[in-house]
Coordinates of C-alpha atoms in Angstrom, one line a residue:
M1 CA -8.5 50.1 -1.3
Q2 CA -8.3 46.4 -2.3
E3 CA -4.8 46.9 -3.5
W4 CA -3.7 48.4 -0.2
T5 CA -5.4 45.5 1.7
G6 CA -3.6 43.0 -0.6
F7 CA -0.3 44.7 0.1
L8 CA -0.8 44.5 3.8
A9 CA -1.8 40.9 3.5
A10 CA 1.4 40.2 1.6
M11 CA 3.5 42.0 4.2
R12 CA 1.9 39.8 6.9
T13 CA 2.5 36.7 4.9
G14 CA 6.2 37.5 4.4
G15 CA 6.8 37.3 8.2
W16 CA 9.4 39.1 10.3
I17 CA 11.8 39.4 7.4
M18 CA 9.5 42.1 5.9
Y19 CA 10.5 44.5 8.6
P20 CA 14.2 44.9 7.7
L21 CA 13.2 44.8 4.0
S22 CA 10.7 47.7 4.6
V23 CA 13.5 49.6 6.4
L24 CA 15.8 49.2 3.4
G25 CA 13.0 50.2 1.0
V26 CA 12.3 53.4 3.0
L27 CA 16.0 54.2 3.2
A28 CA 16.4 53.7 -0.6
L29 CA 13.4 56.0 -1.3
T30 CA 14.7 58.7 1.1
I31 CA 18.1 58.7 -0.5
I32 CA 16.7 58.8 -4.0
I33 CA 14.4 61.8 -3.2
D34 CA 17.3 63.6 -1.5
R35 CA 19.8 63.1 -4.3
A36 CA 17.2 64.0 -6.9
Y37 CA 16.6 67.3 -5.2
V38 CA 20.4 68.0 -4.7
F39 CA 21.2 67.3 -8.3
A40 CA 18.3 69.3 -9.6
R41 CA 19.0 72.3 -7.3
F42 CA 22.8 72.4 -7.1
A43 CA 24.1 70.8 -10.4
S44 CA 22.4 73.0 -12.9
V45 CA 24.6 73.8 -15.9
P46 CA 24.3 77.3 -17.4
A47 CA 25.3 77.2 -21.1
R48 CA 27.7 80.2 -20.9
I49 CA 29.6 78.6 -18.0
L50 CA 30.3 75.4 -19.9
Q51 CA 32.0 77.1 -22.9
T52 CA 35.1 75.1 -23.6
V53 CA 36.9 78.0 -25.4
P54 CA 38.3 80.8 -23.3
F55 CA 35.9 83.6 -22.5
P56 CA 36.5 86.9 -24.2
V57 CA 38.8 89.1 -22.2
D58 CA 36.7 92.2 -22.8
G59 CA 33.9 92.4 -20.3
L60 CA 35.1 89.2 -18.6
S61 CA 34.5 90.4 -15.1
D62 CA 30.9 91.6 -15.7
G63 CA 29.7 88.6 -17.7
F64 CA 31.5 85.9 -15.7
A65 CA 30.6 87.3 -12.3
T66 CA 27.0 87.9 -13.3
S67 CA 26.6 84.3 -14.6
I68 CA 28.1 82.9 -11.4
G69 CA 26.3 85.2 -9.1
N70 CA 22.9 84.1 -10.3
L71 CA 23.5 80.5 -9.1
A72 CA 22.6 79.1 -5.7
A73 CA 25.3 79.4 -3.1
Q74 CA 25.8 75.6 -2.9
N75 CA 25.7 75.2 -6.7
A76 CA 28.7 73.1 -7.8
F77 CA 29.7 75.5 -10.5
R78 CA 29.5 78.5 -8.2
R79 CA 31.8 76.7 -5.7
M80 CA 34.2 75.8 -8.5
A81 CA 34.3 79.3 -9.7
A82 CA 35.7 80.7 -6.5
P83 CA 39.4 80.3 -7.5
W84 CA 38.8 81.7 -10.9
L85 CA 37.0 84.9 -10.1
P86 CA 38.7 87.9 -11.8
E87 CA 39.2 89.8 -8.6
S88 CA 41.5 87.0 -7.2
D89 CA 45.2 87.8 -7.4
S90 CA 46.4 84.4 -6.4
P91 CA 49.1 82.7 -8.7
I92 CA 47.8 80.2 -11.2
W93 CA 49.3 77.2 -9.5
L94 CA 47.5 78.1 -6.2
R95 CA 44.2 78.5 -8.1
E96 CA 44.6 75.2 -9.7
A97 CA 45.4 73.4 -6.4
S98 CA 42.4 75.1 -4.8
A99 CA 40.1 74.0 -7.7
Q100 CA 41.2 70.4 -7.2
S101 CA 40.4 70.5 -3.5
I102 CA 37.0 72.0 -4.2
A103 CA 36.3 69.4 -6.9
A104 CA 37.0 66.6 -4.3
Q105 CA 34.7 68.3 -1.8
I106 CA 31.9 68.6 -4.4
E107 CA 32.2 65.0 -5.4
R108 CA 32.0 63.9 -1.8
D109 CA 29.0 66.2 -1.1
M110 CA 27.1 65.2 -4.3
G111 CA 27.7 61.5 -3.8
R112 CA 26.6 61.5 -0.2
G113 CA 24.4 58.4 0.5
L114 CA 25.2 56.6 -2.7
W115 CA 27.3 54.1 -0.8
L116 CA 24.2 53.2 1.3
L117 CA 22.2 52.8 -1.9
E118 CA 24.8 50.5 -3.3
T119 CA 24.7 48.5 0.0
I120 CA 20.9 48.1 -0.3
V121 CA 21.3 46.7 -3.8
T122 CA 23.3 43.8 -2.3
A123 CA 21.5 43.5 1.1
A124 CA 17.9 43.4 -0.1
P125 CA 18.2 40.2 -2.2
L126 CA 20.1 38.5 0.6
L127 CA 17.4 39.4 3.1
G128 CA 14.9 38.1 0.6
L129 CA 16.9 34.8 0.3
L130 CA 16.9 34.6 4.1
G131 CA 13.2 34.9 4.1
T132 CA 13.0 32.1 1.5
I133 CA 15.1 29.8 3.7
V134 CA 13.0 30.6 6.8
G135 CA 9.8 30.0 5.0
M136 CA 11.0 26.7 3.6
M137 CA 12.2 25.6 7.0
K138 CA 8.8 26.4 8.4
S139 CA 7.2 24.2 5.7
F140 CA 9.5 21.3 6.2
Q141 CA 8.9 21.3 10.0
L142 CA 5.3 20.4 9.3
F143 CA 6.2 17.0 7.8
G144 CA 6.0 14.4 10.5
G145 CA 6.7 10.7 10.7
N146 CA 3.2 9.9 9.4
G147 CA 3.4 12.3 6.5
L148 CA 2.0 15.8 6.0
V149 CA 0.6 17.1 9.3
D150 CA -0.7 20.6 8.3
P151 CA -1.2 21.3 4.5
G152 CA -2.3 24.9 5.2
G153 CA 0.9 25.5 7.2
V154 CA 3.1 24.2 4.3
T155 CA 1.4 26.5 1.8
G156 CA 1.8 29.4 4.2
G157 CA 5.6 28.7 4.5
V158 CA 5.9 28.6 0.8
A159 CA 4.0 31.8 0.4
Q160 CA 6.2 33.5 3.0
S161 CA 9.3 32.5 1.1
L162 CA 8.0 33.7 -2.2
V163 CA 6.8 37.0 -0.8
A164 CA 10.2 37.7 0.9
T165 CA 12.1 36.9 -2.3
A166 CA 9.9 39.1 -4.4
I167 CA 10.0 42.1 -2.1
G168 CA 13.8 41.8 -1.8
L169 CA 14.3 41.7 -5.5
I170 CA 11.9 44.7 -6.0
V171 CA 13.8 46.8 -3.5
A172 CA 17.2 45.8 -5.0
V173 CA 16.2 46.5 -8.6
F174 CA 14.7 49.9 -7.6
A175 CA 17.9 50.9 -5.7
L176 CA 20.1 49.6 -8.5
F177 CA 18.5 51.7 -11.2
A178 CA 18.7 54.8 -8.9
F179 CA 22.3 54.1 -8.0
N180 CA 23.4 53.7 -11.6
Y181 CA 21.6 56.9 -12.6
F182 CA 23.1 59.1 -9.8
S183 CA 26.6 57.6 -10.3
R184 CA 26.4 58.5 -14.0
R185 CA 25.0 61.9 -13.2
L186 CA 27.8 62.5 -10.7
E187 CA 30.4 61.4 -13.2
R188 CA 29.0 63.7 -15.9
L189 CA 29.0 66.6 -13.4
M190 CA 32.7 66.1 -12.5
D191 CA 33.5 66.1 -16.3
E192 CA 31.7 69.3 -16.8
L193 CA 33.4 70.9 -13.8
E194 CA 36.8 69.8 -15.2
L195 CA 36.0 71.4 -18.6
F196 CA 34.9 74.6 -16.8
A197 CA 38.1 74.7 -14.7
N198 CA 40.3 74.0 -17.7
A199 CA 38.7 76.7 -19.8
R200 CA 39.3 79.2 -17.0
L201 CA 42.9 78.0 -16.5
N202 CA 43.7 78.3 -20.2
E203 CA 42.3 81.8 -20.2
L204 CA 44.4 82.9 -17.4
R205 CA 47.5 81.5 -19.0
L206 CA 46.7 83.3 -22.2
E207 CA 46.3 86.5 -20.2
D208 CA 49.7 86.0 -18.6
D209 CA 51.3 85.3 -22.0
A210 CA 49.7 88.5 -23.4
R211 CA 51.1 90.5 -20.5
G212 CA 54.5 89.0 -21.1
D213 CA 54.4 89.9 -24.8
R214 CA 53.5 93.5 -24.0
K215 CA 56.4 93.8 -21.6

């Protein structure tokens, strides 16, 4: 209870600049929770799907379709698997173009909101700096021609500047770690999708070569 009271007191001390900083903090937390759920739910990586060598041709339809069918509808690997399903009779070049388009859509969907998180990393310290300037200006205004007029007001202005700076840095550091983590997670996901697509593409080419040799 005392910690909560102290937090509220610090918020009041920080002045009006705490309102936009609080909005940025809530936005950052919302984006982090949302992206954490999305990556956990729709970026899972079944071991069989990430085999870099071509899948065995015997029983390909059953094994591959079963592995993909067990994934959520919005799972990145299930979406990427659409051009490579065995029942598709599209030419290889069309499948490859479709896979590239799907990969771009997945990257856009999985990275949604990260630009705002990156903006918060920059904006939060700047708002904290603005709070510092406002607090120091408030303190300097209390100096009159006859010296210090209100010592309590000066210390209040200094406290306001320090609190605003501290909160701005806390929000920025929190958002920075989250942004770097999700950016790296997205980059790894796209690499895994590329490996998956390349394995399927190589397999289809081997199948075409085998058909050509039989002819």
